[in-house]
mmCIF file of C-alpha atoms in Angstrom:
data_model
loop_
_atom_site.group_PDB
_atom_site.id
_atom_site.type_symbol
_atom_site.label_atom_id
_atom_site.label_comp_id
_atom_site.label_asym_id
_atom_site.label_seq_id
_atom_site.Cartn_x
_atom_site.Cartn_y
_atom_site.Cartn_z
ATOM 1 C CA MET A 1 -54.358 -6.067 -61.555
ATOM 2 C CA ALA A 2 -52.467 -3.982 -59.028
ATOM 3 C CA VAL A 3 -48.839 -3.360 -59.992
ATOM 4 C CA PHE A 4 -47.738 -2.946 -56.364
ATOM 5 C CA GLU A 5 -49.495 -3.731 -53.109
ATOM 6 C CA VAL A 6 -48.531 -3.654 -49.434
ATOM 7 C CA LYS A 7 -50.614 -4.605 -46.420
ATOM 8 C CA HIS A 8 -49.910 -3.860 -42.754
ATOM 9 C CA LEU A 9 -46.226 -3.078 -43.362
ATOM 10 C CA GLY A 10 -44.101 -2.486 -40.289
ATOM 11 C CA LYS A 11 -40.430 -1.514 -40.135
ATOM 12 C CA SER A 12 -38.247 -0.868 -37.102
ATOM 13 C CA PHE A 13 -34.622 0.094 -36.622
ATOM 14 C CA GLY A 14 -33.875 -1.372 -33.209
ATOM 15 C CA SER A 15 -36.490 -0.005 -30.817
ATOM 16 C CA LEU A 16 -37.479 2.802 -33.199
ATOM 17 C CA GLN A 17 -40.601 1.928 -35.204
ATOM 18 C CA VAL A 18 -40.403 3.899 -38.458
ATOM 19 C CA LEU A 19 -43.298 2.379 -40.451
ATOM 20 C CA LYS A 20 -46.519 1.452 -38.671
ATOM 21 C CA ASP A 21 -49.229 -0.604 -40.359
ATOM 22 C CA ILE A 22 -48.802 0.809 -43.896
ATOM 23 C CA SER A 23 -51.289 -0.441 -46.512
ATOM 24 C CA LEU A 24 -51.294 0.876 -50.104
ATOM 25 C CA THR A 25 -52.305 -0.355 -53.549
ATOM 26 C CA VAL A 26 -50.918 1.120 -56.796
ATOM 27 C CA GLU A 27 -52.875 0.308 -59.947
ATOM 28 C CA HIS A 28 -51.473 0.134 -63.478
ATOM 29 C CA GLY A 29 -50.977 3.615 -64.956
ATOM 30 C CA GLN A 30 -51.570 5.354 -61.635
ATOM 31 C CA VAL A 31 -49.410 8.205 -60.313
ATOM 32 C CA VAL A 32 -49.216 8.171 -56.519
ATOM 33 C CA SER A 33 -47.540 11.019 -54.631
ATOM 34 C CA ILE A 34 -46.443 10.591 -51.017
ATOM 35 C CA ILE A 35 -46.207 13.810 -49.021
ATOM 36 C CA GLY A 36 -45.530 14.566 -45.379
ATOM 37 C CA PRO A 37 -43.054 16.115 -42.952
ATOM 38 C CA SER A 38 -39.414 15.049 -42.654
ATOM 39 C CA GLY A 39 -39.034 11.934 -40.526
ATOM 40 C CA SER A 40 -42.511 10.635 -41.363
ATOM 41 C CA GLY A 41 -41.167 7.416 -42.941
ATOM 42 C CA LYS A 42 -41.627 8.309 -46.627
ATOM 43 C CA SER A 43 -38.090 7.484 -47.788
ATOM 44 C CA THR A 44 -37.919 4.389 -45.567
ATOM 45 C CA PHE A 45 -41.117 3.164 -47.191
ATOM 46 C CA LEU A 46 -39.548 3.626 -50.634
ATOM 47 C CA ARG A 47 -36.380 1.788 -49.538
ATOM 48 C CA CYS A 48 -38.507 -1.132 -48.302
ATOM 49 C CA ALA A 49 -40.592 -1.132 -51.491
ATOM 50 C CA THR A 50 -37.433 -1.338 -53.625
ATOM 51 C CA LEU A 51 -35.796 -4.047 -51.458
ATOM 52 C CA LEU A 52 -33.005 -1.810 -50.140
ATOM 53 C CA GLU A 53 -34.384 -2.516 -46.654
ATOM 54 C CA GLN A 54 -36.364 -5.468 -45.311
ATOM 55 C CA VAL A 55 -39.632 -4.940 -43.449
ATOM 56 C CA ASN A 56 -40.338 -6.647 -40.130
ATOM 57 C CA HIS A 57 -44.043 -7.252 -40.683
ATOM 58 C CA GLY A 58 -46.653 -7.270 -43.409
ATOM 59 C CA THR A 59 -47.061 -8.460 -46.979
ATOM 60 C CA MET A 60 -45.757 -7.012 -50.243
ATOM 61 C CA LYS A 61 -46.490 -7.981 -53.847
ATOM 62 C CA TYR A 62 -45.507 -6.841 -57.332
ATOM 63 C CA MET A 63 -48.116 -8.034 -59.855
ATOM 64 C CA ASP A 64 -48.468 -11.729 -58.934
ATOM 65 C CA GLN A 65 -44.973 -11.957 -57.377
ATOM 66 C CA VAL A 66 -44.966 -12.201 -53.582
ATOM 67 C CA VAL A 67 -42.019 -10.313 -52.049
ATOM 68 C CA CYS A 68 -42.781 -11.047 -48.397
ATOM 69 C CA GLU A 69 -45.706 -12.306 -46.356
ATOM 70 C CA GLU A 70 -46.805 -13.168 -42.847
ATOM 71 C CA ARG A 71 -46.672 -16.877 -42.085
ATOM 72 C CA SER A 72 -47.918 -18.773 -39.058
ATOM 73 C CA GLY A 73 -45.074 -19.843 -36.811
ATOM 74 C CA PHE A 74 -42.947 -16.804 -37.711
ATOM 75 C CA ASP A 75 -42.840 -13.561 -35.732
ATOM 76 C CA HIS A 76 -41.604 -11.607 -38.762
ATOM 77 C CA ALA A 77 -42.317 -11.200 -42.472
ATOM 78 C CA VAL A 78 -40.893 -14.064 -44.554
ATOM 79 C CA TYR A 79 -39.226 -13.048 -47.813
ATOM 80 C CA ALA A 80 -39.313 -14.954 -51.105
ATOM 81 C CA SER A 81 -36.239 -16.821 -52.369
ATOM 82 C CA ASN A 82 -33.284 -14.922 -53.837
ATOM 83 C CA SER A 83 -34.187 -16.124 -57.339
ATOM 84 C CA ALA A 84 -37.765 -14.852 -56.921
ATOM 85 C CA LEU A 85 -36.514 -11.498 -55.600
ATOM 86 C CA LYS A 86 -34.138 -11.209 -58.551
ATOM 87 C CA LYS A 87 -37.182 -11.451 -60.830
ATOM 88 C CA VAL A 88 -39.058 -8.886 -58.731
ATOM 89 C CA ARG A 89 -36.174 -6.407 -59.088
ATOM 90 C CA THR A 90 -36.764 -6.311 -62.859
ATOM 91 C CA LEU A 91 -40.291 -5.008 -62.271
ATOM 92 C CA PHE A 92 -39.375 -1.629 -60.750
ATOM 93 C CA GLY A 93 -36.986 1.274 -61.235
ATOM 94 C CA LEU A 94 -35.793 3.753 -58.621
ATOM 95 C CA VAL A 95 -34.660 7.348 -59.093
ATOM 96 C CA PHE A 96 -32.667 8.652 -56.118
ATOM 97 C CA GLN A 97 -32.661 12.256 -54.917
ATOM 98 C CA ASN A 98 -28.864 12.474 -55.254
ATOM 99 C CA PHE A 99 -28.710 10.859 -58.722
ATOM 100 C CA ASN A 100 -26.323 8.000 -57.680
ATOM 101 C CA LEU A 101 -24.569 7.969 -61.051
ATOM 102 C CA PHE A 102 -21.170 6.280 -61.375
ATOM 103 C CA PRO A 103 -18.739 9.245 -61.631
ATOM 104 C CA HIS A 104 -16.123 7.260 -63.614
ATOM 105 C CA TYR A 105 -18.645 6.074 -66.245
ATOM 106 C CA SER A 106 -19.819 8.132 -69.202
ATOM 107 C CA VAL A 107 -23.520 9.025 -69.398
ATOM 108 C CA LEU A 108 -24.089 6.246 -71.936
ATOM 109 C CA LYS A 109 -22.258 3.642 -69.857
ATOM 110 C CA ASN A 110 -24.213 4.653 -66.745
ATOM 111 C CA ILE A 111 -27.429 3.818 -68.580
ATOM 112 C CA MET A 112 -26.170 0.663 -70.318
ATOM 113 C CA ASP A 113 -24.293 -0.935 -67.435
ATOM 114 C CA ALA A 114 -27.084 -2.811 -65.612
ATOM 115 C CA PRO A 115 -28.952 -4.109 -68.709
ATOM 116 C CA VAL A 116 -25.704 -5.422 -70.242
ATOM 117 C CA CYS A 117 -23.846 -6.649 -67.143
ATOM 118 C CA VAL A 118 -26.736 -7.759 -64.921
ATOM 119 C CA GLN A 119 -29.563 -8.600 -67.324
ATOM 120 C CA LYS A 120 -27.124 -9.908 -69.984
ATOM 121 C CA ARG A 121 -28.935 -8.111 -72.786
ATOM 122 C CA LYS A 122 -27.208 -7.519 -76.132
ATOM 123 C CA SER A 123 -25.003 -4.449 -76.092
ATOM 124 C CA LYS A 124 -26.094 -3.203 -79.542
ATOM 125 C CA GLU A 125 -29.812 -3.345 -78.669
ATOM 126 C CA VAL A 126 -29.249 -1.678 -75.263
ATOM 127 C CA ARG A 127 -27.131 1.073 -76.850
ATOM 128 C CA GLU A 128 -29.921 1.877 -79.329
ATOM 129 C CA GLN A 129 -32.490 2.043 -76.519
ATOM 130 C CA ALA A 130 -30.159 4.141 -74.340
ATOM 131 C CA MET A 131 -29.587 6.649 -77.137
ATOM 132 C CA ALA A 132 -33.349 6.828 -77.778
ATOM 133 C CA LEU A 133 -33.920 7.570 -74.071
ATOM 134 C CA LEU A 134 -31.207 10.245 -74.082
ATOM 135 C CA GLU A 135 -32.876 11.787 -77.119
ATOM 136 C CA ARG A 136 -36.174 11.773 -75.244
ATOM 137 C CA MET A 137 -34.501 13.470 -72.253
ATOM 138 C CA GLY A 138 -32.888 16.101 -74.505
ATOM 139 C CA LEU A 139 -29.420 14.748 -73.729
ATOM 140 C CA ALA A 140 -28.346 12.932 -76.899
ATOM 141 C CA SER A 141 -25.323 15.254 -77.232
ATOM 142 C CA LYS A 142 -24.150 14.321 -73.711
ATOM 143 C CA ALA A 143 -23.746 10.552 -74.281
ATOM 144 C CA LYS A 144 -19.949 10.689 -73.974
ATOM 145 C CA SER A 145 -19.892 13.221 -71.130
ATOM 146 C CA TYR A 146 -19.234 12.329 -67.497
ATOM 147 C CA PRO A 147 -21.607 13.171 -64.624
ATOM 148 C CA CYS A 148 -19.299 15.917 -63.296
ATOM 149 C CA GLU A 149 -19.721 17.743 -66.623
ATOM 150 C CA LEU A 150 -23.518 17.905 -66.279
ATOM 151 C CA SER A 151 -25.848 20.165 -64.319
ATOM 152 C CA GLY A 152 -27.902 18.637 -61.500
ATOM 153 C CA GLY A 153 -31.003 18.637 -63.694
ATOM 154 C CA GLN A 154 -29.125 16.844 -66.485
ATOM 155 C CA GLN A 155 -27.760 14.267 -64.028
ATOM 156 C CA GLN A 156 -31.260 13.599 -62.740
ATOM 157 C CA ARG A 157 -32.561 13.140 -66.298
ATOM 158 C CA VAL A 158 -29.754 10.615 -66.888
ATOM 159 C CA SER A 159 -30.786 8.736 -63.744
ATOM 160 C CA ILE A 160 -34.408 8.669 -64.970
ATOM 161 C CA ALA A 161 -33.205 7.279 -68.328
ATOM 162 C CA ARG A 162 -31.176 4.675 -66.423
ATOM 163 C CA ALA A 163 -34.304 3.621 -64.513
ATOM 164 C CA LEU A 164 -36.388 3.444 -67.717
ATOM 165 C CA ILE A 165 -33.904 1.358 -69.759
ATOM 166 C CA SER A 166 -34.962 -1.810 -67.923
ATOM 167 C CA LYS A 167 -38.614 -1.210 -68.934
ATOM 168 C CA PRO A 168 -39.967 -1.376 -65.384
ATOM 169 C CA GLN A 169 -43.643 -1.855 -64.579
ATOM 170 C CA ILE A 170 -43.418 0.860 -61.940
ATOM 171 C CA LEU A 171 -41.029 3.737 -61.250
ATOM 172 C CA PHE A 172 -40.255 5.052 -57.763
ATOM 173 C CA PHE A 173 -38.911 8.579 -57.201
ATOM 174 C CA ASP A 174 -37.380 9.618 -53.868
ATOM 175 C CA GLU A 175 -37.587 13.435 -53.669
ATOM 176 C CA PRO A 176 -36.385 13.764 -57.302
ATOM 177 C CA THR A 177 -36.002 17.543 -57.124
ATOM 178 C CA SER A 178 -34.701 18.100 -53.583
ATOM 179 C CA ALA A 179 -31.028 18.282 -54.640
ATOM 180 C CA LEU A 180 -31.751 20.742 -57.452
ATOM 181 C CA ASP A 181 -31.807 24.513 -57.717
ATOM 182 C CA PRO A 182 -35.344 25.876 -58.182
ATOM 183 C CA GLU A 183 -34.769 26.695 -61.872
ATOM 184 C CA LEU A 184 -33.693 23.084 -62.550
ATOM 185 C CA THR A 185 -36.658 21.620 -60.689
ATOM 186 C CA GLY A 186 -39.026 22.520 -63.505
ATOM 187 C CA GLU A 187 -37.210 20.412 -66.103
ATOM 188 C CA ILE A 188 -37.445 17.273 -63.935
ATOM 189 C CA LEU A 189 -41.107 17.874 -63.148
ATOM 190 C CA LYS A 190 -41.741 18.204 -66.901
ATOM 191 C CA VAL A 191 -40.100 14.801 -67.527
ATOM 192 C CA ILE A 192 -42.294 13.235 -64.829
ATOM 193 C CA ARG A 193 -45.379 14.946 -66.276
ATOM 194 C CA ASP A 194 -44.541 13.506 -69.710
ATOM 195 C CA LEU A 195 -44.165 10.021 -68.197
ATOM 196 C CA ALA A 196 -47.529 10.430 -66.461
ATOM 197 C CA ALA A 197 -49.109 11.393 -69.799
ATOM 198 C CA GLN A 198 -47.740 8.114 -71.215
ATOM 199 C CA LYS A 199 -49.434 6.210 -68.337
ATOM 200 C CA MET A 200 -46.194 5.194 -66.612
ATOM 201 C CA THR A 201 -47.045 3.804 -63.176
ATOM 202 C CA MET A 202 -45.200 5.942 -60.623
ATOM 203 C CA VAL A 203 -44.834 6.452 -56.888
ATOM 204 C CA ILE A 204 -43.279 9.835 -56.084
ATOM 205 C CA VAL A 205 -42.078 10.965 -52.664
ATOM 206 C CA THR A 206 -42.097 14.730 -53.024
ATOM 207 C CA HIS A 207 -42.207 18.024 -51.156
ATOM 208 C CA GLU A 208 -43.548 19.783 -54.289
ATOM 209 C CA ILE A 209 -47.184 19.981 -53.182
ATOM 210 C CA ASP A 210 -48.462 21.945 -56.210
ATOM 211 C CA PHE A 211 -46.827 19.395 -58.497
ATOM 212 C CA ALA A 212 -48.279 16.471 -56.523
ATOM 213 C CA GLU A 213 -51.709 18.057 -56.808
ATOM 214 C CA ALA A 214 -51.347 18.564 -60.572
ATOM 215 C CA VAL A 215 -49.821 15.237 -61.644
ATOM 216 C CA SER A 216 -51.190 12.626 -59.211
ATOM 217 C CA ASP A 217 -54.208 10.355 -59.344
ATOM 218 C CA HIS A 218 -53.767 9.489 -55.677
ATOM 219 C CA VAL A 219 -52.065 11.349 -52.812
ATOM 220 C CA VAL A 220 -50.844 9.775 -49.577
ATOM 221 C CA PHE A 221 -50.088 11.922 -46.528
ATOM 222 C CA MET A 222 -47.691 10.257 -44.081
ATOM 223 C CA ALA A 223 -46.760 11.389 -40.578
ATOM 224 C CA ASP A 224 -45.062 9.623 -37.666
ATOM 225 C CA GLY A 225 -44.806 6.351 -39.601
ATOM 226 C CA TYR A 226 -48.501 6.143 -40.446
ATOM 227 C CA ILE A 227 -50.595 6.841 -43.538
ATOM 228 C CA VAL A 228 -52.757 9.531 -41.954
ATOM 229 C CA GLU A 229 -54.880 10.290 -45.004
ATOM 230 C CA GLN A 230 -55.072 9.205 -48.633
ATOM 231 C CA GLY A 231 -57.321 9.898 -51.590
ATOM 232 C CA THR A 232 -57.536 12.075 -54.683
ATOM 233 C CA PRO A 233 -55.494 15.315 -54.807
ATOM 234 C CA ALA A 234 -58.770 17.252 -54.397
ATOM 235 C CA GLU A 235 -59.532 15.312 -51.210
ATOM 236 C CA VAL A 236 -56.108 15.236 -49.538
ATOM 237 C CA ILE A 237 -54.579 18.529 -50.697
ATOM 238 C CA GLY A 238 -57.691 20.513 -51.640
ATOM 239 C CA ALA A 239 -59.927 19.585 -48.708
ATOM 240 C CA PRO A 240 -58.046 17.493 -46.123
ATOM 241 C CA LYS A 241 -60.197 16.034 -43.349
ATOM 242 C CA ASN A 242 -57.485 15.027 -40.873
ATOM 243 C CA PRO A 243 -56.217 17.799 -38.531
ATOM 244 C CA ARG A 244 -52.627 16.561 -38.980
ATOM 245 C CA THR A 245 -52.871 16.959 -42.785
ATOM 246 C CA GLN A 246 -54.539 20.348 -42.397
ATOM 247 C CA ALA A 247 -51.758 21.592 -40.093
ATOM 248 C CA PHE A 248 -49.015 20.357 -42.443
ATOM 249 C CA LEU A 249 -50.511 22.061 -45.510
ATOM 250 C CA ARG A 250 -51.299 25.258 -43.560
ATOM 251 C CA LYS A 251 -47.663 25.489 -42.486
ATOM 252 C CA LEU A 252 -46.473 25.138 -46.109
ATOM 253 C CA ASN A 253 -48.771 27.911 -47.278
ATOM 254 C CA HIS A 254 -47.425 30.454 -44.783
#
């Protein structure tokens, strides 16, 4: 069963059409990287996928949960009820490029807050899981620290732990290394590689082409709001067929 599926997705901001007829299926355990130039719609797609924005057209599903669909008599996508969407939100996690940690919360509280306050899980059980995740991220000694006391790479590892604590079926990353110095990028890419080795289903918007080629099962190249080309890393990055993909990769290699 597909973990996440969209068909014919369209998204506009006023008269500006940002996503045009996007269709994509993500299977369980698959790592999908989305590459493309700035302004191609990659981050907007991620925001729509994680319900931070609503699409205008198309259908979207997580597992067997319908998020939105086209219905006769409506000129726009119809979303599921709030209670259904609340359930859908437990199925995914999102890691932002700028970490989005609460500055006035400790590292541990940042990770525990949503499971305890929103999901109403038991504090003791969540604390144990949070500490285990911090251990896994090499940050067990930073549990009582505040975000301002951490490096960018450490903050991003905390935000990955925060996304994992809810045990999502799929994890979305929006340019997870773009706010980091080059030497800190490697530590985040290692965490993502480790997650891939554990068959975590992931969709990664990234400008790290070599990393996308190494870690992905499937690569999507987006430009001007369209999926221009998609396939295996060998097909899309190694031997792209579309002139637009070829030009983009050629530019990066110069």
